[in-house]
Amino acid sequence: MSQPQQKVSPQVPPAPPGVLKKVRTAHLLQMKQAGRPITMVTAYDAPSGALADEAGMDVILVGDSVGMVVHGMETTLPVTVDMMVMHTQAVARGSHRTLIVTDLPFMSYQVSVEQALQTAGRIMKEGGCAAVKLETGSESILPTVRALVEAGIPVMGHIGLVPQSINALGGYRVQGRDPQDAEHMLRLAQLIEAAGAFAIVLEMIPAPLAERITRALRIPVIGIGAGPQCDGQVIVLHDVIGITEHPPRFARKYLDGRAGILRAFRKYARDVRERSFPGPDETIE
Ligand code: KIV
């Protein structure tokens, strides 16, 4: 007698750490097919990587947002390959189950296919990530995606609001409102899929367009400011934990980290000034 087919609930809770094997790109495709939302968060160091892992996150993005949220840069443009290697190494030391994807920083892959191969190869070899992400607004990226995939480097595309092109886009604004732009974005997403990418990030585009692209693609679509119908969501760590001073409208704060850290710092400074820290328990006799 045949067994009844097990239905996969879209609300399946994350497996406890240690139970699930390492997340691979193929698992994300299975999750899309099963209708299970994919969870992705940025992390930049060993503790945040370990916490994302322990929380059962599917994907960690070592984003070039590190330049802004960690290093205080105004944009992601000054971020270097050395920085991405170092932050990826730190995350990889903390996280052992979650799929780690690292951003290729500005001008480290756009010059030529060879440059992209060298950069992505170095970030994977030295950093320890399992895949790379690259931003684009144009079809000129397709040979690069194909070459990376052929070399065994899984690629996640990133379209819509692409922060590395902030100067060309003229600001952090919603992309794809214009019907022609929307058609271009859908076509570009399909071409990136055809070139071999295993997933695509859509940033800051209208939800109906994101839903259309999600339905049109076989590979998972991860949204950030792209509505609830994508196959998964990605968010910047500092926005989730409430450290960012001016978070984007589409982010949700799950912890008031800023207020908590300020309270702790002020209390510590007061205790030092009043000589109540260190106390007897914190003193070595
Ligand atoms: O660098 C980053 O954090 C990103 C996300 C915003 C998707 O690219």
CSV table of C-alpha atoms and ligand atoms in Angstrom, one decimal:
chain,number,residue,atom,x,y,z
A,1,MET,CA,0.0,0.0,0.0
A,2,SER,CA,1.4,3.4,-0.9
A,3,GLN,CA,2.0,5.8,2.0
A,4,PRO,CA,0.1,9.1,1.9
A,5,GLN,CA,2.4,11.9,0.7
A,6,GLN,CA,3.8,14.0,3.5
A,7,LYS,CA,2.8,17.6,3.1
A,8,VAL,CA,5.5,20.2,3.8
A,9,SER,CA,4.1,23.0,5.9
A,10,PRO,CA,5.2,26.5,4.8
A,11,GLN,CA,5.6,27.2,8.5
A,12,VAL,CA,8.1,24.5,9.2
A,13,PRO,CA,10.2,25.7,12.2
A,14,PRO,CA,14.0,25.8,11.7
A,15,ALA,CA,15.7,22.6,12.6
A,16,PRO,CA,17.7,22.7,15.8
A,17,PRO,CA,21.4,23.2,15.3
A,18,GLY,CA,23.3,19.9,14.8
A,19,VAL,CA,20.2,18.2,13.5
A,20,LEU,CA,20.2,19.5,9.9
A,21,LYS,CA,23.2,18.9,7.7
A,22,LYS,CA,25.0,21.9,6.3
A,23,VAL,CA,22.7,24.0,4.1
A,24,ARG,CA,23.7,23.8,0.4
A,25,THR,CA,22.5,25.8,-2.6
A,26,ALA,CA,20.4,22.8,-3.7
A,27,HIS,CA,18.4,22.9,-0.4
A,28,LEU,CA,17.3,26.5,-1.2
A,29,LEU,CA,15.8,25.2,-4.5
A,30,GLN,CA,14.0,22.4,-2.6
A,31,MET,CA,12.7,25.0,-0.2
A,32,LYS,CA,11.3,27.1,-3.0
A,33,GLN,CA,9.6,24.0,-4.5
A,34,ALA,CA,8.2,23.0,-1.1
A,35,GLY,CA,6.9,26.6,-0.5
A,36,ARG,CA,9.1,27.0,2.6
A,37,PRO,CA,10.3,30.6,3.1
A,38,ILE,CA,14.1,31.0,3.0
A,39,THR,CA,15.7,33.0,5.9
A,40,MET,CA,18.8,35.1,5.3
A,41,VAL,CA,20.5,37.7,7.4
A,42,THR,CA,23.8,39.5,7.1
A,43,ALA,CA,26.7,38.8,9.5
A,44,TYR,CA,30.2,40.2,9.6
A,45,ASP,CA,32.0,38.5,12.5
A,46,ALA,CA,32.3,35.2,14.4
A,47,PRO,CA,29.7,35.9,17.1
A,48,SER,CA,27.1,37.2,14.7
A,49,GLY,CA,27.8,34.2,12.4
A,50,ALA,CA,27.5,31.8,15.3
A,51,LEU,CA,24.2,33.4,16.5
A,52,ALA,CA,22.7,33.2,13.0
A,53,ASP,CA,23.7,29.6,12.8
A,54,GLU,CA,22.3,28.8,16.2
A,55,ALA,CA,19.0,30.5,15.4
A,56,GLY,CA,18.6,28.2,12.4
A,57,MET,CA,19.1,30.8,9.7
A,58,ASP,CA,19.3,29.2,6.2
A,59,VAL,CA,21.7,31.7,4.6
A,60,ILE,CA,24.3,34.2,6.0
A,61,LEU,CA,25.2,37.0,3.7
A,62,VAL,CA,28.6,38.6,4.4
A,63,GLY,CA,27.3,41.7,2.7
A,64,ASP,CA,29.4,44.6,1.6
A,65,SER,CA,27.0,46.6,3.8
A,66,VAL,CA,29.8,45.9,6.3
A,67,GLY,CA,31.4,49.0,5.0
A,68,MET,CA,28.5,51.1,6.2
A,69,VAL,CA,27.2,49.4,9.3
A,70,VAL,CA,30.5,48.3,10.7
A,71,HIS,CA,33.1,50.6,9.3
A,72,GLY,CA,31.0,53.7,9.1
A,73,MET,CA,31.5,54.4,5.4
A,74,GLU,CA,28.9,56.5,3.6
A,75,THR,CA,28.4,54.0,0.9
A,76,THR,CA,29.6,50.4,0.0
A,77,LEU,CA,31.9,51.7,-2.7
A,78,PRO,CA,35.2,51.8,-0.7
A,79,VAL,CA,34.8,48.2,0.5
A,80,THR,CA,37.8,46.1,-0.6
A,81,VAL,CA,38.3,42.4,-1.4
A,82,ASP,CA,40.7,42.2,1.7
A,83,MET,CA,37.9,43.4,3.9
A,84,MET,CA,35.4,40.8,2.4
A,85,VAL,CA,38.0,38.0,2.9
A,86,MET,CA,38.6,39.0,6.5
A,87,HIS,CA,34.9,39.3,7.5
A,88,THR,CA,34.1,36.0,5.7
A,89,GLN,CA,36.8,34.2,7.6
A,90,ALA,CA,35.4,35.5,10.9
A,91,VAL,CA,31.9,34.5,10.0
A,92,ALA,CA,33.0,31.1,8.8
A,93,ARG,CA,34.8,30.5,12.2
A,94,GLY,CA,31.5,31.0,14.0
A,95,SER,CA,29.1,29.4,11.6
A,96,HIS,CA,29.2,25.7,10.6
A,97,ARG,CA,25.7,24.9,9.3
A,98,THR,CA,24.4,27.9,7.5
A,99,LEU,CA,25.2,28.6,3.8
A,100,ILE,CA,27.6,31.5,3.7
A,101,VAL,CA,27.4,33.8,0.7
A,102,THR,CA,29.8,36.7,0.3
A,103,ASP,CA,29.4,39.9,-1.7
A,104,LEU,CA,31.9,40.7,-4.4
A,105,PRO,CA,32.8,44.4,-3.7
A,106,PHE,CA,32.5,47.3,-6.1
A,107,MET,CA,35.0,47.1,-9.0
A,108,SER,CA,36.3,43.7,-8.0
A,109,TYR,CA,34.4,41.9,-10.8
A,110,GLN,CA,33.1,44.4,-13.3
A,111,VAL,CA,36.4,45.0,-15.1
A,112,SER,CA,36.6,41.6,-16.8
A,113,VAL,CA,35.5,38.0,-16.5
A,114,GLU,CA,39.1,37.1,-15.5
A,115,GLN,CA,39.0,39.7,-12.7
A,116,ALA,CA,35.7,38.3,-11.4
A,117,LEU,CA,37.1,34.7,-11.4
A,118,GLN,CA,40.2,35.9,-9.5
A,119,THR,CA,38.2,37.9,-6.9
A,120,ALA,CA,35.5,35.2,-6.4
A,121,GLY,CA,38.2,32.4,-6.2
A,122,ARG,CA,40.2,34.3,-3.6
A,123,ILE,CA,37.1,35.1,-1.5
A,124,MET,CA,36.0,31.5,-1.5
A,125,LYS,CA,39.5,30.0,-1.0
A,126,GLU,CA,40.7,32.4,1.7
A,127,GLY,CA,37.4,33.4,3.2
A,128,GLY,CA,35.6,30.1,3.3
A,129,CYS,CA,32.2,31.0,1.9
A,130,ALA,CA,30.2,28.6,-0.3
A,131,ALA,CA,28.9,31.2,-2.8
A,132,VAL,CA,29.3,34.8,-4.0
A,133,LYS,CA,26.8,37.5,-4.7
A,134,LEU,CA,27.1,40.1,-7.3
A,135,GLU,CA,25.1,43.2,-8.2
A,136,THR,CA,24.0,44.2,-11.6
A,137,GLY,CA,21.6,46.3,-13.6
A,138,SER,CA,22.6,45.0,-17.0
A,139,GLU,CA,23.0,42.0,-19.2
A,140,SER,CA,26.7,42.6,-19.6
A,141,ILE,CA,27.2,40.6,-16.4
A,142,LEU,CA,26.0,37.4,-18.0
A,143,PRO,CA,29.3,36.1,-19.3
A,144,THR,CA,30.7,36.6,-15.8
A,145,VAL,CA,27.9,34.6,-14.1
A,146,ARG,CA,28.4,31.8,-16.6
A,147,ALA,CA,32.2,31.7,-16.1
A,148,LEU,CA,32.0,31.7,-12.3
A,149,VAL,CA,29.4,28.9,-12.4
A,150,GLU,CA,31.5,26.9,-14.8
A,151,ALA,CA,34.5,27.3,-12.5
A,152,GLY,CA,32.4,25.8,-9.6
A,153,ILE,CA,31.6,29.1,-7.9
A,154,PRO,CA,27.8,29.3,-7.1
A,155,VAL,CA,26.5,32.8,-7.9
A,156,MET,CA,23.6,34.7,-6.3
A,157,GLY,CA,22.5,37.7,-8.4
A,158,HIS,CA,21.3,41.0,-6.9
A,159,ILE,CA,19.1,43.3,-8.9
A,160,GLY,CA,16.7,46.3,-8.3
A,161,LEU,CA,18.3,48.9,-6.0
A,162,VAL,CA,22.0,47.9,-6.3
A,163,PRO,CA,23.8,50.0,-3.8
A,164,GLN,CA,27.2,49.8,-5.6
A,165,SER,CA,25.6,51.8,-8.4
A,166,ILE,CA,24.2,54.5,-6.1
A,167,ASN,CA,25.9,57.3,-7.9
A,168,ALA,CA,24.4,56.2,-11.3
A,169,LEU,CA,21.0,55.6,-9.8
A,170,GLY,CA,20.9,59.0,-8.1
A,171,GLY,CA,19.9,57.8,-4.6
A,172,TYR,CA,18.4,55.0,-2.6
A,173,ARG,CA,15.0,54.9,-4.4
A,174,VAL,CA,12.5,52.3,-5.4
A,175,GLN,CA,13.4,50.7,-8.7
A,176,GLY,CA,11.1,49.2,-11.4
A,177,ARG,CA,8.1,51.5,-11.0
A,178,ASP,CA,8.3,52.4,-14.6
A,179,PRO,CA,6.6,49.6,-16.8
A,180,GLN,CA,9.7,49.5,-19.1
A,181,ASP,CA,12.1,49.2,-16.2
A,182,ALA,CA,9.9,46.5,-14.7
A,183,GLU,CA,10.0,44.5,-18.0
A,184,HIS,CA,13.8,45.0,-18.1
A,185,MET,CA,14.1,43.7,-14.6
A,186,LEU,CA,12.0,40.6,-15.2
A,187,ARG,CA,14.0,39.8,-18.4
A,188,LEU,CA,17.3,40.4,-16.6
A,189,ALA,CA,16.3,38.1,-13.7
A,190,GLN,CA,15.4,35.4,-16.3
A,191,LEU,CA,18.7,35.8,-18.1
A,192,ILE,CA,20.7,35.6,-14.8
A,193,GLU,CA,18.8,32.4,-14.0
A,194,ALA,CA,19.6,31.0,-17.5
A,195,ALA,CA,23.3,31.9,-16.9
A,196,GLY,CA,23.4,29.5,-14.0
A,197,ALA,CA,22.8,31.6,-10.8
A,198,PHE,CA,21.3,29.6,-7.9
A,199,ALA,CA,19.3,32.5,-6.5
A,200,ILE,CA,18.6,36.2,-6.9
A,201,VAL,CA,18.1,39.0,-4.5
A,202,LEU,CA,15.6,41.7,-5.3
A,203,GLU,CA,16.1,45.0,-3.5
A,204,MET,CA,13.6,47.8,-3.1
A,205,ILE,CA,11.2,47.1,-5.9
A,206,PRO,CA,7.3,47.2,-5.8
A,207,ALA,CA,5.8,44.0,-4.3
A,208,PRO,CA,3.7,43.1,-7.4
A,209,LEU,CA,6.8,43.2,-9.6
A,210,ALA,CA,8.7,41.1,-7.1
A,211,GLU,CA,5.8,38.6,-7.0
A,212,ARG,CA,5.9,38.4,-10.8
A,213,ILE,CA,9.6,37.7,-10.9
A,214,THR,CA,9.3,35.2,-8.1
A,215,ARG,CA,6.7,33.3,-10.0
A,216,ALA,CA,8.6,33.5,-13.3
A,217,LEU,CA,11.8,32.0,-11.9
A,218,ARG,CA,12.7,28.4,-11.0
A,219,ILE,CA,15.5,29.5,-8.7
A,220,PRO,CA,14.7,31.1,-5.3
A,221,VAL,CA,14.1,34.9,-5.1
A,222,ILE,CA,15.1,36.6,-1.9
A,223,GLY,CA,13.6,40.0,-1.2
A,224,ILE,CA,14.7,43.0,0.8
A,225,GLY,CA,12.1,45.7,0.5
A,226,ALA,CA,10.4,43.6,-2.2
A,227,GLY,CA,7.2,42.5,-0.4
A,228,PRO,CA,6.1,39.3,1.2
A,229,GLN,CA,5.7,37.1,-1.9
A,230,CYS,CA,9.4,36.4,-2.5
A,231,ASP,CA,10.7,32.9,-1.8
A,232,GLY,CA,12.7,34.3,1.2
A,233,GLN,CA,13.8,37.5,2.9
A,234,VAL,CA,17.1,39.0,3.7
A,235,ILE,CA,17.7,41.7,6.3
A,236,VAL,CA,20.8,43.6,7.5
A,237,LEU,CA,21.9,42.5,11.0
A,238,HIS,CA,22.2,46.0,12.4
A,239,ASP,CA,18.6,46.7,11.3
A,240,VAL,CA,17.2,43.5,13.0
A,241,ILE,CA,19.0,44.2,16.3
A,242,GLY,CA,18.2,47.9,16.3
A,243,ILE,CA,21.7,49.4,16.1
A,244,THR,CA,21.1,51.4,12.8
A,245,GLU,CA,20.3,55.0,13.5
A,246,HIS,CA,18.2,55.5,10.4
A,247,PRO,CA,17.0,52.1,9.2
A,248,PRO,CA,15.3,51.7,5.8
A,249,ARG,CA,11.5,51.8,5.9
A,250,PHE,CA,11.3,48.2,4.8
A,251,ALA,CA,13.3,46.8,7.7
A,252,ARG,CA,11.8,45.5,11.0
A,253,LYS,CA,13.6,46.0,14.3
A,254,TYR,CA,13.4,42.9,16.5
A,255,LEU,CA,15.5,44.2,19.4
A,256,ASP,CA,16.2,47.7,20.7
A,257,GLY,CA,19.9,47.1,20.6
A,258,ARG,CA,20.8,50.8,20.5
A,259,ALA,CA,18.8,51.7,23.7
A,260,GLY,CA,20.1,48.5,25.4
A,261,ILE,CA,23.8,49.1,24.6
A,262,LEU,CA,23.5,52.8,25.5
A,263,ARG,CA,22.0,51.9,28.9
A,264,ALA,CA,24.7,49.3,29.5
A,265,PHE,CA,27.6,51.7,28.5
A,266,ARG,CA,26.2,54.5,30.7
A,267,LYS,CA,25.7,52.2,33.7
A,268,TYR,CA,29.2,50.8,33.3
A,269,ALA,CA,30.7,54.4,33.0
A,270,ARG,CA,28.8,55.4,36.2
A,271,ASP,CA,29.9,52.3,38.1
A,272,VAL,CA,33.6,53.0,37.1
A,273,ARG,CA,33.3,56.7,38.1
A,274,GLU,CA,31.7,55.7,41.4
A,275,ARG,CA,34.3,53.0,42.0
A,276,SER,CA,31.5,50.3,42.3
A,277,PHE,CA,33.0,48.4,39.4
A,278,PRO,CA,34.9,46.1,39.9
A,279,GLY,CA,33.2,44.8,43.0
A,280,PRO,CA,34.5,42.0,45.4
A,281,ASP,CA,33.3,39.2,43.0
A,282,GLU,CA,35.1,40.8,40.1
A,283,THR,CA,38.3,41.4,42.0
A,284,ILE,CA,41.2,38.9,42.1
A,285,GLU,CA,42.7,38.7,45.6
B,1,KIV,O1,25.4,44.1,1.5
B,1,KIV,C1,24.2,43.7,1.9
B,1,KIV,O2,24.0,43.7,3.1
B,1,KIV,C2,23.3,43.4,0.8
B,1,KIV,C3,21.9,43.2,1.3
B,1,KIV,C4,21.2,44.5,1.5
B,1,KIV,C5,21.1,42.3,0.4
B,1,KIV,O3,23.6,43.3,-0.3
